[in-house]
Structures are given as structure tokens and as C-alpha cells.
Coordinates of C-alpha atoms in Angstrom, one line a residue:
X42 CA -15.2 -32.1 63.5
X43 CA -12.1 -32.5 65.4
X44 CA -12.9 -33.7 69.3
X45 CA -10.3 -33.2 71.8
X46 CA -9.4 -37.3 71.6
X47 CA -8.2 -37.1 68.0
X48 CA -5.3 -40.0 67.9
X49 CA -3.9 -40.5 64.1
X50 CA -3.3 -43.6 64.5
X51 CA -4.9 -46.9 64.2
X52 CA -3.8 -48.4 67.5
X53 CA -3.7 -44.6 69.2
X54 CA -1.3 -44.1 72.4
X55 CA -1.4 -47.3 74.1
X56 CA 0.1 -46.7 77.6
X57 CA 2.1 -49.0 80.2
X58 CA 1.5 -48.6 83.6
X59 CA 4.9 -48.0 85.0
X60 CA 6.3 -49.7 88.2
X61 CA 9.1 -49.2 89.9
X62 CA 11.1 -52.8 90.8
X63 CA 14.0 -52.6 93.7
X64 CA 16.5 -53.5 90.7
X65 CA 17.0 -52.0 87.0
X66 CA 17.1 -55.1 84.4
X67 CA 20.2 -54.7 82.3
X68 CA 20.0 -56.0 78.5
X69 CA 20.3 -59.8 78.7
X70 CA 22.4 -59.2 75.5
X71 CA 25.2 -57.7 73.1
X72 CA 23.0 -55.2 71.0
X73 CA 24.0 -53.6 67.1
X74 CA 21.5 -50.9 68.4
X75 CA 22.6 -47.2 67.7
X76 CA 20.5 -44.5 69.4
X77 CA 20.9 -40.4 68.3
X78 CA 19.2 -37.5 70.5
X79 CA 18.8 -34.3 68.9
X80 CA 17.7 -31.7 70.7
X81 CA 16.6 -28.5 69.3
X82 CA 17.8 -26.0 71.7
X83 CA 15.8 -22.7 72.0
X84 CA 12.3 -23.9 72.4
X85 CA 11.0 -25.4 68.4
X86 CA 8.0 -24.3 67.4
X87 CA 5.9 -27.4 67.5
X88 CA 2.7 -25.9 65.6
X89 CA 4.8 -24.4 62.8
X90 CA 7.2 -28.1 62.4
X91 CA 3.9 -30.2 62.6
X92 CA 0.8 -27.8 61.5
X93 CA -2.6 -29.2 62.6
X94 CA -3.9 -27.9 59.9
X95 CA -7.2 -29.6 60.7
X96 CA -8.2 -27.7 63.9
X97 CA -11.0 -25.5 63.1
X98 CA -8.8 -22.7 65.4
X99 CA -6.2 -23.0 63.6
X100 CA -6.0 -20.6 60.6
X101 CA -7.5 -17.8 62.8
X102 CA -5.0 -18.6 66.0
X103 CA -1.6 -18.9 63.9
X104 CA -2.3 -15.5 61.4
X105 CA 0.2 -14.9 59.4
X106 CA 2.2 -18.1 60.2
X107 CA -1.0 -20.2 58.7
X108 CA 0.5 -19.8 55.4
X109 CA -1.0 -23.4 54.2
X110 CA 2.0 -24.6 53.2
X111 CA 2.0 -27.7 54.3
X112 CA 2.9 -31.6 53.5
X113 CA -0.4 -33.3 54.3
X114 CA 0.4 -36.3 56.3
X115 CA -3.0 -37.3 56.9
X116 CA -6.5 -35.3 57.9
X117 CA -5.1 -33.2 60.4
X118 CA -1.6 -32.7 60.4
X119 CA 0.7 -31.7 57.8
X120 CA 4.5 -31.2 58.0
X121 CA 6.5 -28.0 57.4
X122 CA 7.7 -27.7 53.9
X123 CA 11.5 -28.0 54.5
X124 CA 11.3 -31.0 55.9
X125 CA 10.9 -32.9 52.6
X126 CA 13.6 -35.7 53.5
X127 CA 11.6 -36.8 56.6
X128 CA 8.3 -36.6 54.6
X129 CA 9.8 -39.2 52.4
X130 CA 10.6 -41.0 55.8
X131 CA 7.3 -40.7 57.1
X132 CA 6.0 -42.2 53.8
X133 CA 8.1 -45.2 53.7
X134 CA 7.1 -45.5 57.6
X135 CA 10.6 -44.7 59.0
X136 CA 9.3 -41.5 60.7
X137 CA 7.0 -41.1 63.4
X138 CA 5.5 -38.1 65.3
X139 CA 4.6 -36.9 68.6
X140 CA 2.1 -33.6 69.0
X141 CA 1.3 -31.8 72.3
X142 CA 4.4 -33.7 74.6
X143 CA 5.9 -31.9 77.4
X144 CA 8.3 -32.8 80.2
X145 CA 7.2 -31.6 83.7
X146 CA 8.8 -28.4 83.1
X147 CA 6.1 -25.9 82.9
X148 CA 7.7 -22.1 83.8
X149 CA 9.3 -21.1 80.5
X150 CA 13.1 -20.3 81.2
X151 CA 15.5 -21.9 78.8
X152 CA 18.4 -23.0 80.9
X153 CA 16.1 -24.4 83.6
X154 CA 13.0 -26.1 80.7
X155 CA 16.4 -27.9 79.3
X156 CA 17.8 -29.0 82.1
X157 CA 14.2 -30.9 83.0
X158 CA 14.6 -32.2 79.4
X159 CA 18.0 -33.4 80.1
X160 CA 18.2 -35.0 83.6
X161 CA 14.6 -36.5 83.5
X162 CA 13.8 -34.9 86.3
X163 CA 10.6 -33.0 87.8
X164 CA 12.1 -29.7 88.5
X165 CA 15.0 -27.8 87.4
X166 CA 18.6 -29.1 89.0
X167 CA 16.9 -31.2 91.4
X168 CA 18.7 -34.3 89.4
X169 CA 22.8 -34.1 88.7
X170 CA 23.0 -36.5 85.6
X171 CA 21.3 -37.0 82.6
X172 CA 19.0 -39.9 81.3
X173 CA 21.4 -40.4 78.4
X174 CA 24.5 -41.5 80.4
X175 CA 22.1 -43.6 83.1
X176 CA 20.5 -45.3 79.8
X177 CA 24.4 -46.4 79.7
X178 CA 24.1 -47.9 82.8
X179 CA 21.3 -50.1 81.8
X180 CA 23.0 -51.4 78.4
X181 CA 24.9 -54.3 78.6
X182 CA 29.0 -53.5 79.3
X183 CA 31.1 -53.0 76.3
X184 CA 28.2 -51.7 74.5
X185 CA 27.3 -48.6 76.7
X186 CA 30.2 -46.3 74.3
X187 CA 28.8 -42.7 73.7
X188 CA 29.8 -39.7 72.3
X189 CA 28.6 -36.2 72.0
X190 CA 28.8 -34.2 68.8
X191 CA 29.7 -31.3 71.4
X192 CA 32.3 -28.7 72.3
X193 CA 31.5 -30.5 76.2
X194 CA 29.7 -32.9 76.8
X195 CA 25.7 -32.2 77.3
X196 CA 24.0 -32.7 80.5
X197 CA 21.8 -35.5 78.9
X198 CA 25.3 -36.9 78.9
X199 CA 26.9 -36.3 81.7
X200 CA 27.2 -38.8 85.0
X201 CA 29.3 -41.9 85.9
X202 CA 29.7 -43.3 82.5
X203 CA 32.5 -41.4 80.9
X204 CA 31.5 -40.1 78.0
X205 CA 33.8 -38.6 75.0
X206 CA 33.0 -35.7 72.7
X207 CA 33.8 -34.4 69.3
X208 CA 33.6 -31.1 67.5
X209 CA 35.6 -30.3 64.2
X210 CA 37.6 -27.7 65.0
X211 CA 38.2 -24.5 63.1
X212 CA 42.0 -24.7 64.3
X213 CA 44.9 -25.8 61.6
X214 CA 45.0 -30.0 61.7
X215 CA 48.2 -30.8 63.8
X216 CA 50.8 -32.6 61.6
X217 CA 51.4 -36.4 61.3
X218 CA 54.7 -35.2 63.1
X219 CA 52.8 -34.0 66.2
X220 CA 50.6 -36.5 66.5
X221 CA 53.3 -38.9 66.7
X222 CA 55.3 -36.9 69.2
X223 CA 52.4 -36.9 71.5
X224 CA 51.5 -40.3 71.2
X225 CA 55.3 -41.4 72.4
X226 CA 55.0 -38.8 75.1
X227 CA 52.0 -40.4 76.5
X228 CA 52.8 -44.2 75.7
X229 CA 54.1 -44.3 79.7
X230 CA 51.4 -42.9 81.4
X231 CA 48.7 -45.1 82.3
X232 CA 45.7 -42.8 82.1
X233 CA 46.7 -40.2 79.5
X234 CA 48.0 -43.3 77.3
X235 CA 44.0 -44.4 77.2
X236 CA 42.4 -41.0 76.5
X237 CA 44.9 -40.5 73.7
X238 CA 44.0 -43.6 72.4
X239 CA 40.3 -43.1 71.9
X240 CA 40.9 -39.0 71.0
X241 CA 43.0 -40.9 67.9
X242 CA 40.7 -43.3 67.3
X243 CA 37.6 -41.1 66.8
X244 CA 40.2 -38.7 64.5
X245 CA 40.2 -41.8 62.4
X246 CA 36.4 -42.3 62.0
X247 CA 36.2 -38.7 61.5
X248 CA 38.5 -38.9 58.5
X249 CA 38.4 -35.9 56.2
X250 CA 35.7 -33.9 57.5
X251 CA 37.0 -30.3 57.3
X252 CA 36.4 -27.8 59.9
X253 CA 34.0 -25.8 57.7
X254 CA 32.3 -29.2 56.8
X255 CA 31.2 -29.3 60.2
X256 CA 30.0 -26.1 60.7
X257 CA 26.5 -27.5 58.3
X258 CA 24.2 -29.7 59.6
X259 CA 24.4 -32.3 56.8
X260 CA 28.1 -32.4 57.9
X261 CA 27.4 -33.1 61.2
X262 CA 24.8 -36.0 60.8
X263 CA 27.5 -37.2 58.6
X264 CA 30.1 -36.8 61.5
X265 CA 27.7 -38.6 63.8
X266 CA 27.2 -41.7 61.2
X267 CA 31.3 -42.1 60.9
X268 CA 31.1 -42.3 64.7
X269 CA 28.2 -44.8 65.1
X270 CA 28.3 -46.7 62.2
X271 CA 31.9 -48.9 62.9
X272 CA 31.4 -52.1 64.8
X273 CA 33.5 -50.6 67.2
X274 CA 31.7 -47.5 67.2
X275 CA 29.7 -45.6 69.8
X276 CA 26.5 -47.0 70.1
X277 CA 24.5 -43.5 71.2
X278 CA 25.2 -40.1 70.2
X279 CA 24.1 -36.8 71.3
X280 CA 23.7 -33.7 68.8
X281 CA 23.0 -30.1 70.1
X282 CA 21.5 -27.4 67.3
X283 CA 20.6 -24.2 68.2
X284 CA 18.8 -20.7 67.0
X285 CA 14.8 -21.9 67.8
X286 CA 14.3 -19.4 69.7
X287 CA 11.5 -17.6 67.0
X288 CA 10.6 -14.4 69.0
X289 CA 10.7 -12.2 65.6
X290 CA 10.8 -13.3 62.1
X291 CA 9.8 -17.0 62.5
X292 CA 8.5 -17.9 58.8
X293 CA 11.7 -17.7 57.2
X294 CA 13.8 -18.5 60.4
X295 CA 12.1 -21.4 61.6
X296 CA 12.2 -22.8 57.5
X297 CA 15.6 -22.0 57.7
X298 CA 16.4 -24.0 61.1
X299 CA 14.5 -27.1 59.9
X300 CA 15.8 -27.2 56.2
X301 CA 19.0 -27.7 58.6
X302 CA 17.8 -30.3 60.5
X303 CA 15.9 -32.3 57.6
X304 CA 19.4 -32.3 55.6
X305 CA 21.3 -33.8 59.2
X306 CA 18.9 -36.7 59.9
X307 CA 19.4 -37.6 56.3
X308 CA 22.7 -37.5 56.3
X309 CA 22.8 -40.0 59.4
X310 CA 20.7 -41.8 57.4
X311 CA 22.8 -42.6 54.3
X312 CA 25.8 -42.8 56.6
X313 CA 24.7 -45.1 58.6
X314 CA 24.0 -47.6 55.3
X315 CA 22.6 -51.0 56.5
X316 CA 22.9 -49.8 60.4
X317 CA 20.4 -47.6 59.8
X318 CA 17.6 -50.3 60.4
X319 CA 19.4 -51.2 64.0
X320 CA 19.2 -47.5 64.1
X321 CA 16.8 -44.9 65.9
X322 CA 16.7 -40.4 66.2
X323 CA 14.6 -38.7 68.9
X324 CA 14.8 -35.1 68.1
X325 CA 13.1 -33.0 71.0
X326 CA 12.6 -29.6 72.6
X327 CA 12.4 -27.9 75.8
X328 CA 9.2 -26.4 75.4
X329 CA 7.1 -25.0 72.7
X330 CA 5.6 -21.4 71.9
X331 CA 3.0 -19.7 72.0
X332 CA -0.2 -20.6 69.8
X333 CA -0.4 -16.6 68.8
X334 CA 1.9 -14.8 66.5
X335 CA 3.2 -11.4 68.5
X336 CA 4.4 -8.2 67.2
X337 CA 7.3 -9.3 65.2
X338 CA 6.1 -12.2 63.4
X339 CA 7.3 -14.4 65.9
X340 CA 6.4 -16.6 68.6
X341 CA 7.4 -16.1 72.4
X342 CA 8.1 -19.3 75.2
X343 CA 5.2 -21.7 75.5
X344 CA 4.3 -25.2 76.7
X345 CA 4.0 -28.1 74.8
X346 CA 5.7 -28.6 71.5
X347 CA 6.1 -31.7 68.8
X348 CA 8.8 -34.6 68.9
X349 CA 10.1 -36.9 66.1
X350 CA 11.0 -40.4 65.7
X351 CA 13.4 -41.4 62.9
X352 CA 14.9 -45.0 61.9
X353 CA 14.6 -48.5 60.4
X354 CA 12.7 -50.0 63.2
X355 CA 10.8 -47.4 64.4
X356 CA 6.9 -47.7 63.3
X357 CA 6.5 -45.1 61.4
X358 CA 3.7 -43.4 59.1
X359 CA 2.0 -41.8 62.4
X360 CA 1.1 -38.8 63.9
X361 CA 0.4 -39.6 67.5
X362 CA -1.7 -37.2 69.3
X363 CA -4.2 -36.7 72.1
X364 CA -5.0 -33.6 70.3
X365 CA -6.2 -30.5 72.7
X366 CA -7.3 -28.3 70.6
X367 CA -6.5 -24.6 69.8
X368 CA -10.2 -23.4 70.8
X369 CA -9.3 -20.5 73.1
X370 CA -10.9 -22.4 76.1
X371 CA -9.0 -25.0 75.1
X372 CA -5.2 -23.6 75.9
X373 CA -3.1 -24.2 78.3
X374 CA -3.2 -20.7 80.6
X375 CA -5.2 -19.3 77.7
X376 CA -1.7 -19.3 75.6
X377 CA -0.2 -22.4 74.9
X378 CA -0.8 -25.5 73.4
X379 CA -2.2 -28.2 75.7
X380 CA 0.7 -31.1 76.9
X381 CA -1.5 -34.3 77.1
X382 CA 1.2 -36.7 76.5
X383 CA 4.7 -37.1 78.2
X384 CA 7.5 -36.1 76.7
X385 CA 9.3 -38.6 79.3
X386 CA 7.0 -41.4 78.6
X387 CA 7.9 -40.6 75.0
X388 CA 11.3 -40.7 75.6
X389 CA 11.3 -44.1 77.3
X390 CA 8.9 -46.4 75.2
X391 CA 11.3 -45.4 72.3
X392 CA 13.9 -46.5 74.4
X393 CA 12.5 -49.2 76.0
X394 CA 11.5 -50.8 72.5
X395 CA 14.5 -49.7 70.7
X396 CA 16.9 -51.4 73.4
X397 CA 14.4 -54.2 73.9
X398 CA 14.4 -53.5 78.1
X399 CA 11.3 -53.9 79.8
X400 CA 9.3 -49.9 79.9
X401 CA 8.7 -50.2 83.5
X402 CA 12.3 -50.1 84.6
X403 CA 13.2 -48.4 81.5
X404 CA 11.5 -45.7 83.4
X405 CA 12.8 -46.2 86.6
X406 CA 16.1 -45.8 85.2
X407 CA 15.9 -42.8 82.9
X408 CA 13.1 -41.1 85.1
X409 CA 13.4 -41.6 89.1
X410 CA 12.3 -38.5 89.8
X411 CA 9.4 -37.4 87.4
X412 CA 6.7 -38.7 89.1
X413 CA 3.8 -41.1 87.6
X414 CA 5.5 -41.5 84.0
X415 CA 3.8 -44.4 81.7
X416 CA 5.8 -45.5 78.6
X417 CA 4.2 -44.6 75.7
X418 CA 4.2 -48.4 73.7
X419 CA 4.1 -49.1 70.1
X420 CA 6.8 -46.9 68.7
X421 CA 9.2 -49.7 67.9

């Protein structure tokens, strides 16, 4: 019998009362810590990524999606079949994961459910930066270097921490020739000198990763290890995927999106080599869909959704879940799956533990405006 307090784990959520201290405590030292957000863009489907295979409701609820293929992870939760890599990682307890998390966001719009996600705020653009570059603010100087594997820079990104970005580009490579022209051009002018400086310096750690290479997602976690893995190296990375936005056809396009993702968190994972146990990947979504299939095999905009811990450190080998249940009387509006855990407070134990700076401020930092968040403890 599953009861609404199901926690897969032996220790379950432990939780940190958060308190908010006049002044946010910076890292007392130089850290070899690297941290990588991917964010899944489009709304993921939570319930197809981790099934919860267990819940009496479940077969009935999900229809044609309950295809029971599944990689048990324990009792009640099993793991979608693409992700085979991160199985592997759960097995050797270098993968965690997070069922029914949420941010505040609770209306369903895209633009506005990922702009919560990305400024840690309560409502949509009531905050103008994002958690990522404040978490810069809190490392120590010299080690607050970050990079987005971006056309622009992300909102998680963006505030008074300047931030740099990369994307391969499908243009022809400028010749040795060029490069050199430009560099002379810019060797007198005190600000262009510097950005030109770091642009060449991150075409170096690049090195021969094609335009079309980056186009894959194995290419791009690759991309991102080259970046983080130098001692001189950004120390937090940002990647943006797309396309999980299920409404039709979500069986074979979901399997398709997460094959994709499976293959790039692996890929930072071999790049990364002997870095990858200083090393930790959140991959989260704005929302999650609905519990019922519609018309078209697919899924429409719900509430909460699943998160993922990856890395050498992280303490892994656990679902965590304050499970709700998928009992009609047991949905959130009669739709969605139940939040019960923050995604915020998810977000900042991770980071709190990771970066080894105390939760409380850790929140106060990443989360001023979100109201009564608790780090979740125990990831790390």
C-alpha cells in the first residue's frame, strides 16, 4: 500500500529551517568545485522520466503512456528506458532524484513558469537576476568564472557578475590570419583587449569541436567538460535543451528528448575525468504535465515534475519523495501531480552542500524573495 508519506530513502527529506542573517557568508575558501544546471526547457514530463510505477493509480491514470517499460530503481519508482547512462549512475550512487518538486510558480505559461525557475523568485519578473550569477556572488573571488553553453546568456545567469557564453557556430571558422589581425587591432584598447582575451581563450578549450558536433547533446556535455574541466576553467556552467513540450506524440518524443540528455550528462562525465568527483548536475524544469494522457498521445502544462542530481559527491542511489499520490482526490486541481517538496529548497541544499556554505544563507542568497524556503539536507 503506498501512503501519501512514501520517502525512498533511508534517512527521507530532512529539512533546515531557513533563516535569514543581515549578511550572506562567502566561502571561507578557494574551491575545485564545478557546478552544471540543465534545464529542460518546455515543461519535462516528470511521471514519464521517473515512472511511480508503484501507485496503485498509476497504470489506469497514465493509459497508454503506462507502457511498463521501466528501469526499476526500487519499489516504487523506475526510470525511463533511455536513460540507461544515469541508471548506471544511480547504481554506483552518483545519481540522485527528486519526485513531486515545484518552484512557487503555479499558472502554467512557459515564459513566465521559467522565469520563477530562473530568478528564484515568487512570481514571474518580480526579480531581475538569476540565482545562478548571485550564487557567484557568494563564491569566493577568482573562483566565481561562469559560462553559458548559450547563444545569450540565460536569465539564471544574468546579473552583476559578468558572465561569458559559448555556442559552436554553424558559420566557416575565421582563419589563423584573422584572428591575429583582430587581436593586434584590439591590443590598445583597454576593455575590448580583455573580452578578446577570454573569447580566445575559451576557442582554445573548445578545440576541435565542429559546428555540427555541437548541434548533439553528447557534443555539448563534452563542450561544457573542455570548459569546466581546466584549472583555469569556469567553475559553473549553464546548458539550455529544448523540445519538452509533449502536447502530441510524447512516447517516442519524450524517449527521444531524454536519450539526448542521458548521452550529455555522460559526456560531462567522462570529460570531466578526475574533476568529476569535485563535480555536481541539477537538471530541472519549469513545471510538469498533466497526470492524463489527452487526445494526441500527449500530455498538456501541469504542476510538479521530477529533478536530477548527478556527480561524484552527490549521495546518490535515492529517489526522494514525499509522494502524493495519483488517486483522483489526490491531484493537485484534480489534474496535476501534487508539489510537496520545493524545487528551491532543492536547488539550494544541493548548493549549499556542494559549495560547502551554510543552507540558511545559501537561501538567502539564491532565494530572497520566495518566501519560507527550507534547504532540503543530505544530498551531498
Amino acid at each position: 500500500m503506498v501512503t501519501r508519506r512514501h520517502f525512498v530513502s533511508s534517512a527521507g527529506l530532512a529539512m533546515l529551517g531557513a533563516t535569514f542573517a543581515p549578511r550572506i557568508a562567502f566561502a571561507a575558501a578557494p574551491t575545485d568545485k564545478r557546478f552544471v544546471f540543465i534545464i529542460q526547457r518546455g515543461a519535462a514530463d516528470g511521471l514519464g522520466t521517473l515512472v511511480p510505477y508503484g501507485d496503485p493509480a498509476y497504470a489506469a491514470v497514465r493509459g497508454v503512456l503506462a507502457d511498463g517499460q521501466h528501469q526499476k530503481l526500487d519499489g516504487m519508482f523506475g526510470l525511463h528506458p533511455m536513460l540507461t547512462q544515469s541508471a548506471a549512475m544511480f547504481r554506483s550512487k552518483e545519481a540522485l532524484f527528486a519526485h513531486a518538486v515545484a518552484s512557487p510558480y503555479r499558472d502554467r505559461s512557459h515564459f513566465d513558469g521559467q522565469n520563477v525557475l530562473e530568478t528564484g523568485g515568487a512570481q514571474a519578473y518580480a526579480v531581475k537576476d538569476g540565482w545562478l550569477n548571485r550564487l557567484l556572488t557568494v563564491l569566493p573571488q577568482g573562483d566565481n568564472r561562469a559560462i553559458a553553453i548559450a547563444a545569450t546568456v540565460p536569465m539564471a545567469l544574468r546579473g552583476p557578475v559578468e558572465v561569458a557564453s559559448y555556442a559552436p557556430s554553424a558559420l566557416p571558422d575565421a582563419t589563423d590570419d584573422l584572428l591575429a589581425r583582430v587581436t593586434q587591432l584590439y591590443q590598445g584598447d583597454a576593455q575590448l583587449h580583455g573580452l578578446w582575451e577570454q573569447a580566445m581563450a575559451t576557442r582554445t578549450l573548445t578545440g576541435d569541436l565542429s559546428a555540427d558536433d555541437g548541434r548533439n547533446a553528447a557534443a555539448t556535455g563534452a563542450l561544457a567538460a573542455k570548459l569546466l574541466a581546466p584549472a583555469d576553467g569556469a567553475r559553473i556552467a549553464m546548458i539550455e535543451t529544448g523540445g519538452w513540450d509533449t502536447h502530441s506524440g510524447q512516447q517516442a518524443r519524450l524517449g527521444a528528448q531524454l536519450r539526448g540528455l542521458d548521452a550529455m550528462v555522460a559526456a560531462i562525465k567522462t570529460g570531466m575525468g578526475p574533476a568529476w568527483k569535485d563535480t555536481m548536475v541539477l537538471v530541472a524544469t519549469e513545471f510538469g504535465r498533466t497526470v492524463a494522457v489527452n487526445g494526441t498521445g500527449g500530455t498538456d502544462h501541469g504542476t510538479a515534475s521530477a529533478a536530477m542530481l548527478f556527480g561524484g559527491g552527490v549521495k546518490g542511489g535515492r529517489v526522494l519523495a514525499d509522494w502524493p499520490g495519483l488517486a483522483a482526490a489526490n491531484l493537485y486541481e484534480g489534474r496535476d501531480l501534487k508539489p510537496t517538496t520545493s524545487l528551491d529548497g532543492f536547488i539550494a541544499g544541493a548548493v549549499a552542500a556542494h559549495f560547502a556554505i551554510d543552507p540558511a544563507r545559501t537561501v538567502a542568497a539564491l532565494f530572497p524573495k520566495a518566501g519560507a524556503v527550507k534547504a532540503v539536507e543530505g544530498l551531498v
